[in-house]
PDB file of C-alpha atoms and ligand atoms in Angstrom:
ATOM      1  CA  MET G   1      61.948  40.313 -34.448  1.00  0.00           C
ATOM      2  CA  ARG G   2      60.521  43.403 -33.044  1.00  0.00           C
ATOM      3  CA  PRO G   3      57.650  43.268 -30.702  1.00  0.00           C
ATOM      4  CA  ILE G   4      54.231  44.367 -31.724  1.00  0.00           C
ATOM      5  CA  ARG G   5      52.367  46.821 -29.177  1.00  0.00           C
ATOM      6  CA  VAL G   6      48.575  46.641 -28.782  1.00  0.00           C
ATOM      7  CA  GLY G   7      47.714  49.186 -26.144  1.00  0.00           C
ATOM      8  CA  ASP G   8      49.364  48.072 -22.841  1.00  0.00           C
ATOM      9  CA  ILE G   9      50.138  44.672 -24.174  1.00  0.00           C
ATOM     10  CA  VAL G  10      53.437  43.601 -25.756  1.00  0.00           C
ATOM     11  CA  VAL G  11      53.350  40.663 -28.506  1.00  0.00           C
ATOM     12  CA  HIS G  12      56.496  39.040 -29.097  1.00  0.00           C
ATOM     13  CA  PRO G  13      56.872  37.294 -32.315  1.00  0.00           C
ATOM     14  CA  VAL G  14      58.862  33.948 -31.586  1.00  0.00           C
ATOM     15  CA  ASN G  15      60.221  32.267 -34.577  1.00  0.00           C
ATOM     16  CA  ASP G  16      60.591  28.270 -34.762  1.00  0.00           C
ATOM     17  CA  GLY G  17      62.415  28.044 -38.051  1.00  0.00           C
ATOM     18  CA  THR G  18      61.529  28.484 -41.983  1.00  0.00           C
ATOM     19  CA  ALA G  19      59.010  27.146 -44.437  1.00  0.00           C
ATOM     20  CA  VAL G  20      59.694  26.958 -48.153  1.00  0.00           C
ATOM     21  CA  LEU G  21      56.910  27.437 -50.590  1.00  0.00           C
ATOM     22  CA  LEU G  22      56.935  27.517 -54.510  1.00  0.00           C
ATOM     23  CA  PRO G  23      54.837  30.169 -56.307  1.00  0.00           C
ATOM     24  CA  GLU G  24      52.481  27.563 -57.732  1.00  0.00           C
ATOM     25  CA  ASN G  25      51.427  26.737 -54.175  1.00  0.00           C
ATOM     26  CA  TRP G  26      48.902  29.726 -54.815  1.00  0.00           C
ATOM     27  CA  ALA G  27      46.244  28.868 -57.762  1.00  0.00           C
ATOM     28  CA  ASN G  28      45.542  31.925 -59.936  1.00  0.00           C
ATOM     29  CA  SER G  29      48.744  33.484 -58.892  1.00  0.00           C
ATOM     30  CA  ASP G  30      50.861  36.124 -61.028  1.00  0.00           C
ATOM     31  CA  TRP G  31      53.876  36.955 -59.255  1.00  0.00           C
ATOM     32  CA  THR G  32      55.147  39.709 -61.590  1.00  0.00           C
ATOM     33  CA  GLU G  33      54.358  42.368 -59.003  1.00  0.00           C
ATOM     34  CA  HIS G  34      55.818  40.328 -56.152  1.00  0.00           C
ATOM     35  CA  GLN G  35      59.054  39.417 -57.072  1.00  0.00           C
ATOM     36  CA  HIS G  36      60.710  40.803 -54.071  1.00  0.00           C
ATOM     37  CA  LEU G  37      59.005  37.961 -52.023  1.00  0.00           C
ATOM     38  CA  LEU G  38      60.899  35.472 -54.067  1.00  0.00           C
ATOM     39  CA  ASP G  39      64.499  33.970 -53.280  1.00  0.00           C
ATOM     40  CA  ALA G  40      67.189  33.452 -55.864  1.00  0.00           C
ATOM     41  CA  ASP G  41      65.897  30.127 -56.678  1.00  0.00           C
ATOM     42  CA  GLY G  42      62.293  31.807 -57.166  1.00  0.00           C
ATOM     43  CA  ARG G  43      60.724  29.861 -53.976  1.00  0.00           C
ATOM     44  CA  ILE G  44      58.939  31.763 -51.074  1.00  0.00           C
ATOM     45  CA  GLN G  45      60.827  31.287 -47.589  1.00  0.00           C
ATOM     46  CA  MET G  46      58.665  32.361 -44.735  1.00  0.00           C
ATOM     47  CA  PRO G  47      59.409  32.394 -41.103  1.00  0.00           C
ATOM     48  CA  ILE G  48      57.280  29.817 -38.736  1.00  0.00           C
ATOM     49  CA  GLY G  49      55.725  32.200 -36.469  1.00  0.00           C
ATOM     50  CA  THR G  50      54.339  31.847 -32.984  1.00  0.00           C
ATOM     51  CA  PHE G  51      53.516  34.736 -30.512  1.00  0.00           C
ATOM     52  CA  LEU G  52      54.180  35.250 -26.940  1.00  0.00           C
ATOM     53  CA  ALA G  53      52.069  37.732 -24.941  1.00  0.00           C
ATOM     54  CA  ARG G  54      51.581  38.437 -21.271  1.00  0.00           C
ATOM     55  CA  ILE G  55      47.841  39.447 -20.751  1.00  0.00           C
ATOM     56  CA  GLY G  56      46.975  40.266 -16.947  1.00  0.00           C
ATOM     57  CA  ASP G  57      48.702  37.618 -15.109  1.00  0.00           C
ATOM     58  CA  ARG G  58      48.702  35.078 -17.815  1.00  0.00           C
ATOM     59  CA  LEU G  59      51.285  34.108 -20.128  1.00  0.00           C
ATOM     60  CA  VAL G  60      49.976  33.103 -23.535  1.00  0.00           C
ATOM     61  CA  LEU G  61      51.331  31.531 -26.556  1.00  0.00           C
ATOM     62  CA  LEU G  62      49.490  31.878 -29.700  1.00  0.00           C
ATOM     63  CA  ASP G  63      50.511  28.631 -32.074  1.00  0.00           C
ATOM     64  CA  ALA G  64      53.265  26.092 -31.225  1.00  0.00           C
ATOM     65  CA  GLY G  65      55.596  25.840 -34.400  1.00  0.00           C
ATOM     66  CA  VAL G  66      56.772  22.948 -36.243  1.00  0.00           C
ATOM     67  CA  GLY G  67      58.855  21.249 -33.804  1.00  0.00           C
ATOM     68  CA  VAL G  68      62.509  19.476 -34.507  1.00  0.00           C
ATOM     69  CA  VAL G  69      61.809  18.936 -38.133  1.00  0.00           C
ATOM     70  CA  SER G  70      64.083  18.826 -41.149  1.00  0.00           C
ATOM     71  CA  SER G  71      62.131  18.378 -44.401  1.00  0.00           C
ATOM     72  CA  GLU G  72      61.804  19.962 -47.875  1.00  0.00           C
ATOM     73  CA  MET G  73      59.063  22.150 -46.668  1.00  0.00           C
ATOM     74  CA  PHE G  74      59.992  22.999 -43.160  1.00  0.00           C
ATOM     75  CA  GLU G  75      63.096  23.472 -41.065  1.00  0.00           C
ATOM     76  CA  GLY G  76      62.207  23.852 -37.355  1.00  0.00           C
ATOM     77  CA  GLY G  77      63.186  23.557 -33.883  1.00  0.00           C
ATOM     78  CA  LEU G  78      64.044  27.190 -32.615  1.00  0.00           C
ATOM     79  CA  LEU G  79      61.075  27.771 -30.492  1.00  0.00           C
ATOM     80  CA  LEU G  80      62.217  26.716 -27.122  1.00  0.00           C
ATOM     81  CA  GLY G  81      65.614  28.393 -27.498  1.00  0.00           C
ATOM     82  CA  ASN G  82      63.822  31.647 -28.393  1.00  0.00           C
ATOM     83  CA  LEU G  83      61.469  31.436 -25.701  1.00  0.00           C
ATOM     84  CA  ALA G  84      64.341  31.037 -23.418  1.00  0.00           C
ATOM     85  CA  ALA G  85      66.019  34.200 -24.744  1.00  0.00           C
ATOM     86  CA  LEU G  86      62.772  35.936 -23.612  1.00  0.00           C
ATOM     87  CA  GLY G  87      63.196  34.314 -20.208  1.00  0.00           C
ATOM     88  CA  VAL G  88      60.460  32.161 -20.683  1.00  0.00           C
ATOM     89  CA  GLN G  89      60.515  28.271 -20.069  1.00  0.00           C
ATOM     90  CA  PRO G  90      57.839  25.873 -21.297  1.00  0.00           C
ATOM     91  CA  GLY G  91      56.286  25.249 -17.935  1.00  0.00           C
ATOM     92  CA  ASP G  92      55.651  29.268 -17.341  1.00  0.00           C
ATOM     93  CA  ILE G  93      53.326  29.310 -20.366  1.00  0.00           C
ATOM     94  CA  ASP G  94      49.499  28.567 -18.989  1.00  0.00           C
ATOM     95  CA  THR G  95      47.581  29.320 -22.178  1.00  0.00           C
ATOM     96  CA  ILE G  96      47.942  28.189 -25.564  1.00  0.00           C
ATOM     97  CA  VAL G  97      45.649  28.868 -28.429  1.00  0.00           C
ATOM     98  CA  ILE G  98      46.431  26.883 -31.704  1.00  0.00           C
ATOM     99  CA  SER G  99      45.013  28.463 -34.835  1.00  0.00           C
ATOM    100  CA  HIS G 100      44.668  25.220 -36.544  1.00  0.00           C
ATOM    101  CA  LEU G 101      46.069  21.505 -36.605  1.00  0.00           C
ATOM    102  CA  HIS G 102      48.521  21.656 -39.203  1.00  0.00           C
ATOM    103  CA  SER G 103      51.908  20.475 -38.451  1.00  0.00           C
ATOM    104  CA  ASP G 104      53.537  24.029 -38.556  1.00  0.00           C
ATOM    105  CA  HIS G 105      51.119  25.304 -35.912  1.00  0.00           C
ATOM    106  CA  MET G 106      50.976  22.553 -33.312  1.00  0.00           C
ATOM    107  CA  GLY G 107      54.529  21.086 -33.702  1.00  0.00           C
ATOM    108  CA  TRP G 108      55.763  21.789 -30.002  1.00  0.00           C
ATOM    109  CA  VAL G 109      52.543  20.776 -28.184  1.00  0.00           C
ATOM    110  CA  GLU G 110      53.806  17.167 -28.001  1.00  0.00           C
ATOM    111  CA  ARG G 111      57.166  15.477 -28.155  1.00  0.00           C
ATOM    112  CA  ASP G 112      57.964  11.680 -27.849  1.00  0.00           C
ATOM    113  CA  GLY G 113      54.304  11.263 -26.590  1.00  0.00           C
ATOM    114  CA  ALA G 114      54.460  13.618 -23.638  1.00  0.00           C
ATOM    115  CA  PRO G 115      53.162  17.318 -23.487  1.00  0.00           C
ATOM    116  CA  VAL G 116      55.831  20.117 -23.712  1.00  0.00           C
ATOM    117  CA  PHE G 117      54.078  22.875 -22.037  1.00  0.00           C
ATOM    118  CA  THR G 118      53.019  20.948 -19.034  1.00  0.00           C
ATOM    119  CA  ASN G 119      51.035  23.683 -17.399  1.00  0.00           C
ATOM    120  CA  ALA G 120      49.116  24.999 -20.151  1.00  0.00           C
ATOM    121  CA  THR G 121      45.597  24.596 -21.048  1.00  0.00           C
ATOM    122  CA  VAL G 122      45.758  24.161 -24.998  1.00  0.00           C
ATOM    123  CA  HIS G 123      42.646  25.783 -26.881  1.00  0.00           C
ATOM    124  CA  ILE G 124      41.841  24.292 -30.205  1.00  0.00           C
ATOM    125  CA  GLY G 125      38.842  24.655 -32.784  1.00  0.00           C
ATOM    126  CA  ALA G 126      36.330  21.902 -32.206  1.00  0.00           C
ATOM    127  CA  ALA G 127      35.952  21.373 -35.804  1.00  0.00           C
ATOM    128  CA  ASP G 128      39.694  21.134 -36.295  1.00  0.00           C
ATOM    129  CA  TRP G 129      39.592  18.404 -33.482  1.00  0.00           C
ATOM    130  CA  ALA G 130      36.868  16.609 -35.353  1.00  0.00           C
ATOM    131  CA  HIS G 131      38.603  16.839 -38.656  1.00  0.00           C
ATOM    132  CA  PHE G 132      42.100  15.998 -37.873  1.00  0.00           C
ATOM    133  CA  VAL G 133      41.653  13.619 -34.612  1.00  0.00           C
ATOM    134  CA  ASP G 134      38.275  12.072 -34.981  1.00  0.00           C
ATOM    135  CA  ASN G 135      38.458  11.829 -38.684  1.00  0.00           C
ATOM    136  CA  LEU G 136      42.110  11.495 -39.158  1.00  0.00           C
ATOM    137  CA  GLY G 137      42.180  14.263 -41.884  1.00  0.00           C
ATOM    138  CA  ASP G 138      46.017  14.355 -42.110  1.00  0.00           C
ATOM    139  CA  GLY G 139      46.583  10.735 -40.952  1.00  0.00           C
ATOM    140  CA  ARG G 140      46.990   8.577 -37.816  1.00  0.00           C
ATOM    141  CA  ARG G 141      50.270   9.852 -36.639  1.00  0.00           C
ATOM    142  CA  ARG G 142      48.789  13.594 -36.505  1.00  0.00           C
ATOM    143  CA  ALA G 143      45.765  12.155 -34.521  1.00  0.00           C
ATOM    144  CA  SER G 144      47.941  10.209 -32.003  1.00  0.00           C
ATOM    145  CA  ARG G 145      50.201  13.072 -31.256  1.00  0.00           C
ATOM    146  CA  LEU G 146      47.218  15.204 -30.544  1.00  0.00           C
ATOM    147  CA  GLN G 147      45.787  12.386 -28.307  1.00  0.00           C
ATOM    148  CA  ALA G 148      48.794  12.481 -26.359  1.00  0.00           C
ATOM    149  CA  ILE G 149      47.877  16.033 -25.111  1.00  0.00           C
ATOM    150  CA  GLU G 150      43.903  15.345 -24.940  1.00  0.00           C
ATOM    151  CA  SER G 151      43.852  16.078 -21.044  1.00  0.00           C
ATOM    152  CA  GLN G 152      45.160  19.712 -21.708  1.00  0.00           C
ATOM    153  CA  VAL G 153      42.800  20.344 -24.368  1.00  0.00           C
ATOM    154  CA  GLN G 154      39.670  22.737 -24.215  1.00  0.00           C
ATOM    155  CA  LEU G 155      37.883  22.790 -27.600  1.00  0.00           C
ATOM    156  CA  ILE G 156      36.500  26.208 -29.032  1.00  0.00           C
ATOM    157  CA  ASP G 157      32.965  25.883 -29.913  1.00  0.00           C
ATOM    158  CA  GLY G 158      31.332  28.467 -31.640  1.00  0.00           C
ATOM    159  CA  ASP G 159      32.446  32.097 -32.309  1.00  0.00           C
ATOM    160  CA  GLY G 160      33.945  34.987 -30.263  1.00  0.00           C
ATOM    161  CA  VAL G 161      34.781  32.791 -27.180  1.00  0.00           C
ATOM    162  CA  THR G 162      36.650  34.700 -24.492  1.00  0.00           C
ATOM    163  CA  ILE G 163      39.809  33.024 -23.483  1.00  0.00           C
ATOM    164  CA  LEU G 164      40.561  35.694 -20.961  1.00  0.00           C
ATOM    165  CA  PRO G 165      39.895  39.305 -20.929  1.00  0.00           C
ATOM    166  CA  GLY G 166      41.635  40.641 -23.933  1.00  0.00           C
ATOM    167  CA  LEU G 167      41.910  37.690 -25.800  1.00  0.00           C
ATOM    168  CA  THR G 168      38.715  36.467 -27.715  1.00  0.00           C
ATOM    169  CA  THR G 169      38.619  33.732 -30.387  1.00  0.00           C
ATOM    170  CA  ARG G 170      37.439  34.423 -34.115  1.00  0.00           C
ATOM    171  CA  ALA G 171      36.172  31.701 -36.257  1.00  0.00           C
ATOM    172  CA  THR G 172      38.094  31.902 -39.437  1.00  0.00           C
ATOM    173  CA  PRO G 173      37.334  28.766 -41.171  1.00  0.00           C
ATOM    174  CA  GLY G 174      38.400  27.768 -44.847  1.00  0.00           C
ATOM    175  CA  HIS G 175      42.135  26.832 -44.484  1.00  0.00           C
ATOM    176  CA  THR G 176      40.940  24.251 -42.176  1.00  0.00           C
ATOM    177  CA  PRO G 177      37.244  23.487 -40.951  1.00  0.00           C
ATOM    178  CA  GLY G 178      38.002  24.777 -37.409  1.00  0.00           C
ATOM    179  CA  HIS G 179      40.556  27.303 -38.164  1.00  0.00           C
ATOM    180  CA  THR G 180      40.653  30.081 -35.370  1.00  0.00           C
ATOM    181  CA  SER G 181      42.246  33.489 -35.158  1.00  0.00           C
ATOM    182  CA  THR G 182      42.564  35.377 -31.985  1.00  0.00           C
ATOM    183  CA  VAL G 183      41.851  39.034 -31.243  1.00  0.00           C
ATOM    184  CA  ILE G 184      44.087  40.710 -28.786  1.00  0.00           C
ATOM    185  CA  SER G 185      42.539  43.976 -27.496  1.00  0.00           C
ATOM    186  CA  SER G 186      43.922  46.829 -25.063  1.00  0.00           C
ATOM    187  CA  GLY G 187      42.478  50.287 -24.975  1.00  0.00           C
ATOM    188  CA  ASP G 188      41.181  51.195 -28.434  1.00  0.00           C
ATOM    189  CA  GLU G 189      43.723  48.904 -30.283  1.00  0.00           C
ATOM    190  CA  ARG G 190      43.035  45.430 -31.590  1.00  0.00           C
ATOM    191  CA  LEU G 191      45.414  42.784 -33.075  1.00  0.00           C
ATOM    192  CA  ILE G 192      43.930  39.974 -35.023  1.00  0.00           C
ATOM    193  CA  VAL G 193      46.295  37.054 -34.867  1.00  0.00           C
ATOM    194  CA  LEU G 194      45.472  35.197 -38.106  1.00  0.00           C
ATOM    195  CA  GLY G 195      47.245  31.873 -38.083  1.00  0.00           C
ATOM    196  CA  ASP G 196      47.105  30.864 -41.669  1.00  0.00           C
ATOM    197  CA  ALA G 197      43.908  32.878 -42.888  1.00  0.00           C
ATOM    198  CA  ILE G 198      46.469  35.055 -44.828  1.00  0.00           C
ATOM    199  CA  HIS G 199      49.858  33.608 -45.714  1.00  0.00           C
ATOM    200  CA  CYS G 200      51.883  35.798 -47.759  1.00  0.00           C
ATOM    201  CA  PRO G 201      51.790  39.887 -48.241  1.00  0.00           C
ATOM    202  CA  ALA G 202      50.931  39.411 -51.808  1.00  0.00           C
ATOM    203  CA  GLN G 203      47.424  38.277 -50.763  1.00  0.00           C
ATOM    204  CA  LEU G 204      46.742  41.619 -49.021  1.00  0.00           C
ATOM    205  CA  THR G 205      46.133  42.954 -52.536  1.00  0.00           C
ATOM    206  CA  GLU G 206      45.584  39.700 -54.675  1.00  0.00           C
ATOM    207  CA  VAL G 207      42.436  38.866 -53.381  1.00  0.00           C
ATOM    208  CA  ASP G 208      41.643  36.233 -56.182  1.00  0.00           C
ATOM    209  CA  TRP G 209      44.647  33.949 -55.208  1.00  0.00           C
ATOM    210  CA  GLU G 210      43.720  30.556 -53.640  1.00  0.00           C
ATOM    211  CA  PHE G 211      46.119  28.638 -51.343  1.00  0.00           C
ATOM    212  CA  ILE G 212      46.315  25.180 -52.713  1.00  0.00           C
ATOM    213  CA  TYR G 213      46.672  23.738 -49.042  1.00  0.00           C
ATOM    214  CA  ASP G 214      43.269  25.375 -48.016  1.00  0.00           C
ATOM    215  CA  VAL G 215      40.786  22.709 -47.097  1.00  0.00           C
ATOM    216  CA  ASP G 216      37.943  24.712 -48.603  1.00  0.00           C
ATOM    217  CA  PRO G 217      39.340  27.329 -50.810  1.00  0.00           C
ATOM    218  CA  THR G 218      36.084  29.034 -51.445  1.00  0.00           C
ATOM    219  CA  LEU G 219      35.370  29.529 -47.811  1.00  0.00           C
ATOM    220  CA  ALA G 220      39.013  30.490 -47.254  1.00  0.00           C
ATOM    221  CA  ARG G 221      38.686  33.169 -49.935  1.00  0.00           C
ATOM    222  CA  ARG G 222      35.627  34.740 -48.276  1.00  0.00           C
ATOM    223  CA  THR G 223      37.154  34.671 -44.904  1.00  0.00           C
ATOM    224  CA  ARG G 224      40.221  36.518 -46.312  1.00  0.00           C
ATOM    225  CA  ALA G 225      38.075  39.146 -47.870  1.00  0.00           C
ATOM    226  CA  ALA G 226      36.095  39.584 -44.653  1.00  0.00           C
ATOM    227  CA  LEU G 227      39.550  40.125 -42.636  1.00  0.00           C
ATOM    228  CA  LEU G 228      41.150  42.454 -45.015  1.00  0.00           C
ATOM    229  CA  GLN G 229      37.881  44.650 -44.823  1.00  0.00           C
ATOM    230  CA  GLU G 230      38.056  44.437 -41.104  1.00  0.00           C
ATOM    231  CA  ALA G 231      41.512  46.005 -41.152  1.00  0.00           C
ATOM    232  CA  GLU G 232      39.605  49.184 -42.152  1.00  0.00           C
ATOM    233  CA  MET G 233      38.500  49.614 -38.636  1.00  0.00           C
ATOM    234  CA  PRO G 234      40.544  52.279 -36.931  1.00  0.00           C
ATOM    235  CA  GLY G 235      43.410  50.708 -34.349  1.00  0.00           C
ATOM    236  CA  THR G 236      43.110  47.307 -36.179  1.00  0.00           C
ATOM    237  CA  ALA G 237      46.189  45.354 -37.460  1.00  0.00           C
ATOM    238  CA  LEU G 238      46.409  41.754 -38.692  1.00  0.00           C
ATOM    239  CA  LEU G 239      49.231  39.363 -37.700  1.00  0.00           C
ATOM    240  CA  PRO G 240      49.731  36.237 -39.860  1.00  0.00           C
ATOM    241  CA  CYS G 241      51.894  33.520 -38.787  1.00  0.00           C
ATOM    242  CA  HIS G 242      54.387  33.443 -41.946  1.00  0.00           C
ATOM    243  CA  PHE G 243      54.794  37.284 -42.724  1.00  0.00           C
ATOM    244  CA  PRO G 244      58.386  38.469 -43.390  1.00  0.00           C
ATOM    245  CA  GLY G 245      59.978  39.494 -40.096  1.00  0.00           C
ATOM    246  CA  LEU G 246      56.558  38.106 -38.363  1.00  0.00           C
ATOM    247  CA  GLN G 247      55.686  41.847 -38.854  1.00  0.00           C
ATOM    248  CA  ALA G 248      51.871  42.944 -38.692  1.00  0.00           C
ATOM    249  CA  ALA G 249      49.968  44.421 -41.551  1.00  0.00           C
ATOM    250  CA  ARG G 250      48.061  47.908 -41.226  1.00  0.00           C
ATOM    251  CA  LEU G 251      45.857  49.521 -43.802  1.00  0.00           C
ATOM    252  CA  LEU G 252      46.910  53.112 -43.981  1.00  0.00           C
ATOM    253  CA  PRO G 253      43.974  55.298 -44.206  1.00  0.00           C
ATOM    254  CA  GLY G 254      43.986  57.163 -47.588  1.00  0.00           C
ATOM    255  CA  ALA G 255      41.859  58.592 -49.955  1.00  0.00           C
ATOM    256  CA  GLY G 256      40.514  55.874 -52.611  1.00  0.00           C
ATOM    257  CA  THR G 257      43.656  53.522 -52.544  1.00  0.00           C
ATOM    258  CA  ARG G 258      44.179  50.684 -50.137  1.00  0.00           C
ATOM    259  CA  ARG G 259      47.824  50.855 -48.923  1.00  0.00           C
ATOM    260  CA  TRP G 260      49.342  48.334 -46.394  1.00  0.00           C
ATOM    261  CA  VAL G 261      52.199  48.750 -44.166  1.00  0.00           C
ATOM    262  CA  LEU G 262      54.087  45.958 -42.501  1.00  0.00           C
ATOM    263  CA  SER G 263      55.633  46.958 -39.197  1.00  0.00           C
ATOM    264  CA  GLY G 264      56.172  45.823 -35.392  1.00  0.00           C
ATOM    265  CA  GLU G 265      54.910  49.013 -34.011  1.00  0.00           C
TER     266      GLU G 265
HETATM  267 ZN1   ZN L 301      51.245  27.394 -41.701  1.00  0.00          ZN
END
């Protein structure tokens, strides 16, 4: 998978596996114009993305995959091997930001009750911690896995929190209550790493579609619309966690029409 450049910073897509979704997972959807996104069985296969970046003297991982899982929806477990191929061991990573606490974004933070990234601070949206851990939003097992790494966790409270120079958070609620994107900036370029604020390329143009796993679909739609509009700013790209090839989306400046391109450069 091709690295993405943001000014002086190189962002490496690191895949953990594959998620399989169905067209009906999006409400109000009509896939006539998006057949190329479907496989031979009419399903949508997506990578389970995480992103690695060295920013200053820090080594940052954005999202943490699904882990060693084999289910109808997820096939995972590639993250540590793919990090090793980039010369990175789990103990090298000092900063992790988790976009939200669904299983395919926090899967590797813990294994068998012990932290995997032993030297990392794990930044998580406070509202997601309240929803998934305090209020058991996805059940007791998810909550107890997260409690196992509680000493590493730093909760993100509010919007626009600077994690380190060049890396700030952006509250993008809706998919989950504390869903958090991260903005990587260098020079006059910005990359907004979206987590699951947008899932599939069709949603770049199909603004009425709603994803059935959004905790608050109306809020998610509003958040998505704001992000799609923000992409109009020069030097701005959007990087969701499940786009084909883990590519970034950029809006081509043009007269009247909104044309999106996906690319690593
Ligand atoms: Zn996801």
